[in-house]
mmCIF file of C-alpha atoms in Angstrom:
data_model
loop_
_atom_site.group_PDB
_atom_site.id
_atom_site.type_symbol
_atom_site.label_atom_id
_atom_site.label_comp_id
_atom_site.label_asym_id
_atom_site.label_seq_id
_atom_site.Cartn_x
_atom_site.Cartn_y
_atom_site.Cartn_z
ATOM 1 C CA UNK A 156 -4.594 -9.529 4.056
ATOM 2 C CA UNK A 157 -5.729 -6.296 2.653
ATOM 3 C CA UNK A 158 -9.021 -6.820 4.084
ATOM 4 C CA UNK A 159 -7.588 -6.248 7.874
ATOM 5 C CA UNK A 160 -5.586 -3.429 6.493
ATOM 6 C CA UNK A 161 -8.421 -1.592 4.446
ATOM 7 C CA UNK A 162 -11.525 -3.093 5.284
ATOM 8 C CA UNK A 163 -14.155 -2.207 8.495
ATOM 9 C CA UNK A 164 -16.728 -4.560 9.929
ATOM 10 C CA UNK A 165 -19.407 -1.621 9.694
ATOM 11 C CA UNK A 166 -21.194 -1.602 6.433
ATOM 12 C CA UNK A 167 -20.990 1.630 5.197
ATOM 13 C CA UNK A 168 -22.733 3.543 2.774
ATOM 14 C CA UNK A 169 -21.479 4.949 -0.549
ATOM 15 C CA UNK A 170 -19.433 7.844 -0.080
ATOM 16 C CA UNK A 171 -18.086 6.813 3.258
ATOM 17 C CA UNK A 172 -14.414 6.773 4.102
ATOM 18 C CA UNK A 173 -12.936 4.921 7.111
ATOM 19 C CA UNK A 174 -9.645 4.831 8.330
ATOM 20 C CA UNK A 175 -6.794 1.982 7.476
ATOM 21 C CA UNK A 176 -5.597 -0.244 10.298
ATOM 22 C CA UNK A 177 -2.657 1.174 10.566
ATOM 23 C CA UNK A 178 -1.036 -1.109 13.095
ATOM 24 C CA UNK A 179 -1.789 -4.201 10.996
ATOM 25 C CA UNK A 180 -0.398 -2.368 7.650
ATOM 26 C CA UNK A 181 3.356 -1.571 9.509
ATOM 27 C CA UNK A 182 3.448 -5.235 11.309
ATOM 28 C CA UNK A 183 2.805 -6.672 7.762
ATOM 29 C CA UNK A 184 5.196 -4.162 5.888
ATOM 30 C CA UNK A 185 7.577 -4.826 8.569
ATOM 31 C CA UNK A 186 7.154 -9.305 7.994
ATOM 32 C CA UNK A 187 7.277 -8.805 4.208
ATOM 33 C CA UNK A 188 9.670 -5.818 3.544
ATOM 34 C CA UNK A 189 11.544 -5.436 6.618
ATOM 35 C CA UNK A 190 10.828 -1.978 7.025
ATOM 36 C CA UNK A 191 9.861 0.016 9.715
ATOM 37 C CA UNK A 192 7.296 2.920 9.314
ATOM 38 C CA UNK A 193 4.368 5.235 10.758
ATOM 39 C CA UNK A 194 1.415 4.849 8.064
ATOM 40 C CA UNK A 195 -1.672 6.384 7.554
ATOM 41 C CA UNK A 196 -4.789 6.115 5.204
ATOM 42 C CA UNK A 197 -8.046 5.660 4.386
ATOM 43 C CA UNK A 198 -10.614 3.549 2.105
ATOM 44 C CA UNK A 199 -13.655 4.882 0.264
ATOM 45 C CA UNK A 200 -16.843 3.821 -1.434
ATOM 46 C CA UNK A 201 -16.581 5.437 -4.674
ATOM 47 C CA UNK A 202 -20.023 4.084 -5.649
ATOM 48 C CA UNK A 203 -21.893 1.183 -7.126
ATOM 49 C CA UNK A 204 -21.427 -0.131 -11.047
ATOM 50 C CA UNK A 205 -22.030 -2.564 -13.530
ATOM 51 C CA UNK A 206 -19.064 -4.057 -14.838
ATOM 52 C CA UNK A 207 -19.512 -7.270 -17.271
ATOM 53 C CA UNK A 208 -22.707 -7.793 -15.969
ATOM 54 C CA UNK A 209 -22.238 -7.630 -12.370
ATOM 55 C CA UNK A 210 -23.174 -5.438 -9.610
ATOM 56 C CA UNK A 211 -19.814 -4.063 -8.163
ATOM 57 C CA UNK A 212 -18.626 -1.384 -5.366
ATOM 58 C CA UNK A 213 -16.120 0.835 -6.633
ATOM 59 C CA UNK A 214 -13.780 1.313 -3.253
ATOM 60 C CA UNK A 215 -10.507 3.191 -3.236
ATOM 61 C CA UNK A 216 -7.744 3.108 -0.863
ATOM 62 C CA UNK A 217 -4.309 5.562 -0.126
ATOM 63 C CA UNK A 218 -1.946 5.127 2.302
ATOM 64 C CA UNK A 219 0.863 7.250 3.292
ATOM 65 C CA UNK A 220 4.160 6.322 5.004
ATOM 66 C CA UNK A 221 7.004 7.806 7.175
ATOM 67 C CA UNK A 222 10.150 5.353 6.390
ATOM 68 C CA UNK A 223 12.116 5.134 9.604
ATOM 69 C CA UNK A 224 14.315 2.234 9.504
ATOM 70 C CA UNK A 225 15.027 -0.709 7.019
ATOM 71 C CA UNK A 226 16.547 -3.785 8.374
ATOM 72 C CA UNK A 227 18.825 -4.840 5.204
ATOM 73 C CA UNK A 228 20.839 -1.816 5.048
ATOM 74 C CA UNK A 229 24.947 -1.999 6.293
ATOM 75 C CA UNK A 230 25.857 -2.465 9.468
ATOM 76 C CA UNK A 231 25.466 1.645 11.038
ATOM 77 C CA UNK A 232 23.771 2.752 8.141
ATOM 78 C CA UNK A 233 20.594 4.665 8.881
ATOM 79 C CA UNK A 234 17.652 5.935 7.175
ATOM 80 C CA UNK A 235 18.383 9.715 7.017
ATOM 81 C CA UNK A 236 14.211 10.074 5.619
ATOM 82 C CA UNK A 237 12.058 8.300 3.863
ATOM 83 C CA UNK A 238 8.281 8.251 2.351
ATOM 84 C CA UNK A 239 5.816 5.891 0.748
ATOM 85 C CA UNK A 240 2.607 6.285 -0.933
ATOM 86 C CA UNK A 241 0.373 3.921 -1.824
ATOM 87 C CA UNK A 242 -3.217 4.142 -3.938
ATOM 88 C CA UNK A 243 -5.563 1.398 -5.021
ATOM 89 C CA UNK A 244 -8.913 1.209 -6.590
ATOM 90 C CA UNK A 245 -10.860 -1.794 -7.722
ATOM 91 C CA UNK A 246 -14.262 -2.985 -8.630
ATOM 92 C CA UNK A 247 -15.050 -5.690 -5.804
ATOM 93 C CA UNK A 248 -18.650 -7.426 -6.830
ATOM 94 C CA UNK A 249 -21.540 -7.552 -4.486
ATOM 95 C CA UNK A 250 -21.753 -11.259 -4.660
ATOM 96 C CA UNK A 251 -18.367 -11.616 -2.206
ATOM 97 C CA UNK A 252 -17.977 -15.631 -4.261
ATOM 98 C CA UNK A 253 -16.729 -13.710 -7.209
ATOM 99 C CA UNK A 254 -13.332 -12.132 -7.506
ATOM 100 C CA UNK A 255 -12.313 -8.785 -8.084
ATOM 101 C CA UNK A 256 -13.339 -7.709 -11.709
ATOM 102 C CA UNK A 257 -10.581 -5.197 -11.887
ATOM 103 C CA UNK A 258 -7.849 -3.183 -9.775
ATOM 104 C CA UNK A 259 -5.412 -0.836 -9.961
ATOM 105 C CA UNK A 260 -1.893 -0.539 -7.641
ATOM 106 C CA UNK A 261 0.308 2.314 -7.986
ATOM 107 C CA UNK A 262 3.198 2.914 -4.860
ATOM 108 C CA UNK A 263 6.198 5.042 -4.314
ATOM 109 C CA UNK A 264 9.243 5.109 -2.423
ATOM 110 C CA UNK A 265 11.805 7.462 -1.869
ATOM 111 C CA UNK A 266 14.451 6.929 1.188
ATOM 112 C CA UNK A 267 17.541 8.782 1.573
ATOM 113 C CA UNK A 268 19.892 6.561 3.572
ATOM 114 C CA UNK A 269 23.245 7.550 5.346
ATOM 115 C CA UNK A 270 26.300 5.100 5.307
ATOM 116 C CA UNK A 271 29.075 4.497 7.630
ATOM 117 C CA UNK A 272 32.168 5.997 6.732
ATOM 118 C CA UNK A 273 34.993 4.167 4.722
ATOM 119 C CA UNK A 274 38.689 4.730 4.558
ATOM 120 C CA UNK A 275 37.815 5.940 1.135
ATOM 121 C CA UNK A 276 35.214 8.273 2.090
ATOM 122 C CA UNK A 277 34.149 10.332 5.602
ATOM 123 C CA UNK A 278 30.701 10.733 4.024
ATOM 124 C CA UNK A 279 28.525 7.841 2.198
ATOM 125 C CA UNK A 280 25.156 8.213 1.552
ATOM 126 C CA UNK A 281 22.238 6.088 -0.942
ATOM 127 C CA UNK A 282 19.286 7.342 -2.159
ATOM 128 C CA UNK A 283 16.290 5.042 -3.029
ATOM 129 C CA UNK A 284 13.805 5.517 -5.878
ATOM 130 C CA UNK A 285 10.840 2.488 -6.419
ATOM 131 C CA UNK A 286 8.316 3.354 -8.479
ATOM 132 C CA UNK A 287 5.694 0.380 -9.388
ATOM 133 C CA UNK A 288 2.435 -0.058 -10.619
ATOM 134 C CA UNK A 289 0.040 -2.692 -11.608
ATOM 135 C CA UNK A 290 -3.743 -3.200 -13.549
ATOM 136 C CA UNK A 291 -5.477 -6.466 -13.617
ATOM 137 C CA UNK A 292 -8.895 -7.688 -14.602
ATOM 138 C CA UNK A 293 -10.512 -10.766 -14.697
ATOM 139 C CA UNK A 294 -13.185 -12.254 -16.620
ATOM 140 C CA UNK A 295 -15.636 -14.409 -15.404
ATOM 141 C CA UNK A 296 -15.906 -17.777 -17.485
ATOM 142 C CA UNK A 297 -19.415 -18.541 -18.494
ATOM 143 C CA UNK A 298 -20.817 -14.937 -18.705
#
């Protein structure tokens, strides 16, 4: 879970930054997208805040990817380059019972893959765009 990829079992103070797990982060990526990579990143402590009446840390997270290898592609087709970046923030309360009171996602992906060749074509080549983002907050009931 994204605890073992961007959380430490040190507290830390605000301001501090730690490394991600990266080895965690590409087994996972690997199990749920069946892509290989090299990633890097770290998370933050942004600092503390109030929101809707409850003491939160604001922590931020990035994570950076080399693509090297996707297992869905043709048979001989290879991943000429690719990249990812990922950045998160949310607002995770003190009280670790109640759930995040808001978050933000945004990733990118760019691959450039070569093809094998056809009897059409000597050269054959895709290039992959993903672009996705994503903001949710929650509301307490009773507050």
């Amino acid at each position: 879970d994204d605890d073992e990829v961007f959380g430490t079992t040190q507290r830390q103070a605000v301001g501090a930054a730690w490394p991600l797990n990266a080895e965690v982060a590409q087994r996972d990526l690997l199990r749920t997208a069946n892509v290989t990579a090299t990633l890097s990143g770290q998370t933050r402590i942004n600092g503390v805040a109030t929101v809707q009446r409850t003491p939160c840390l604001d922590v931020s997270a990035e994570m950076n990817g080399t693509i090297t290898a996707m297992a869905d592609l043709p048979p001989r087709s290879s991943v000429r380059s690719g990249t990812m970046h990922v950045t998160m923030r949310g607002m995770f309360p003190v009280a670790p019972t109640t759930p995040t009171l808001s978050s933000t996602m945004e990733m990118t992906m760019d691959m450039h893959v070569d093809l094998p060749p056809t009897a059409a074509s000597e050269h054959n080549e895709i290039r992959i765009s993903v672009r996705e983002g994503k903001t949710g907050t929650v509301t307490p009931l009773g507050r």
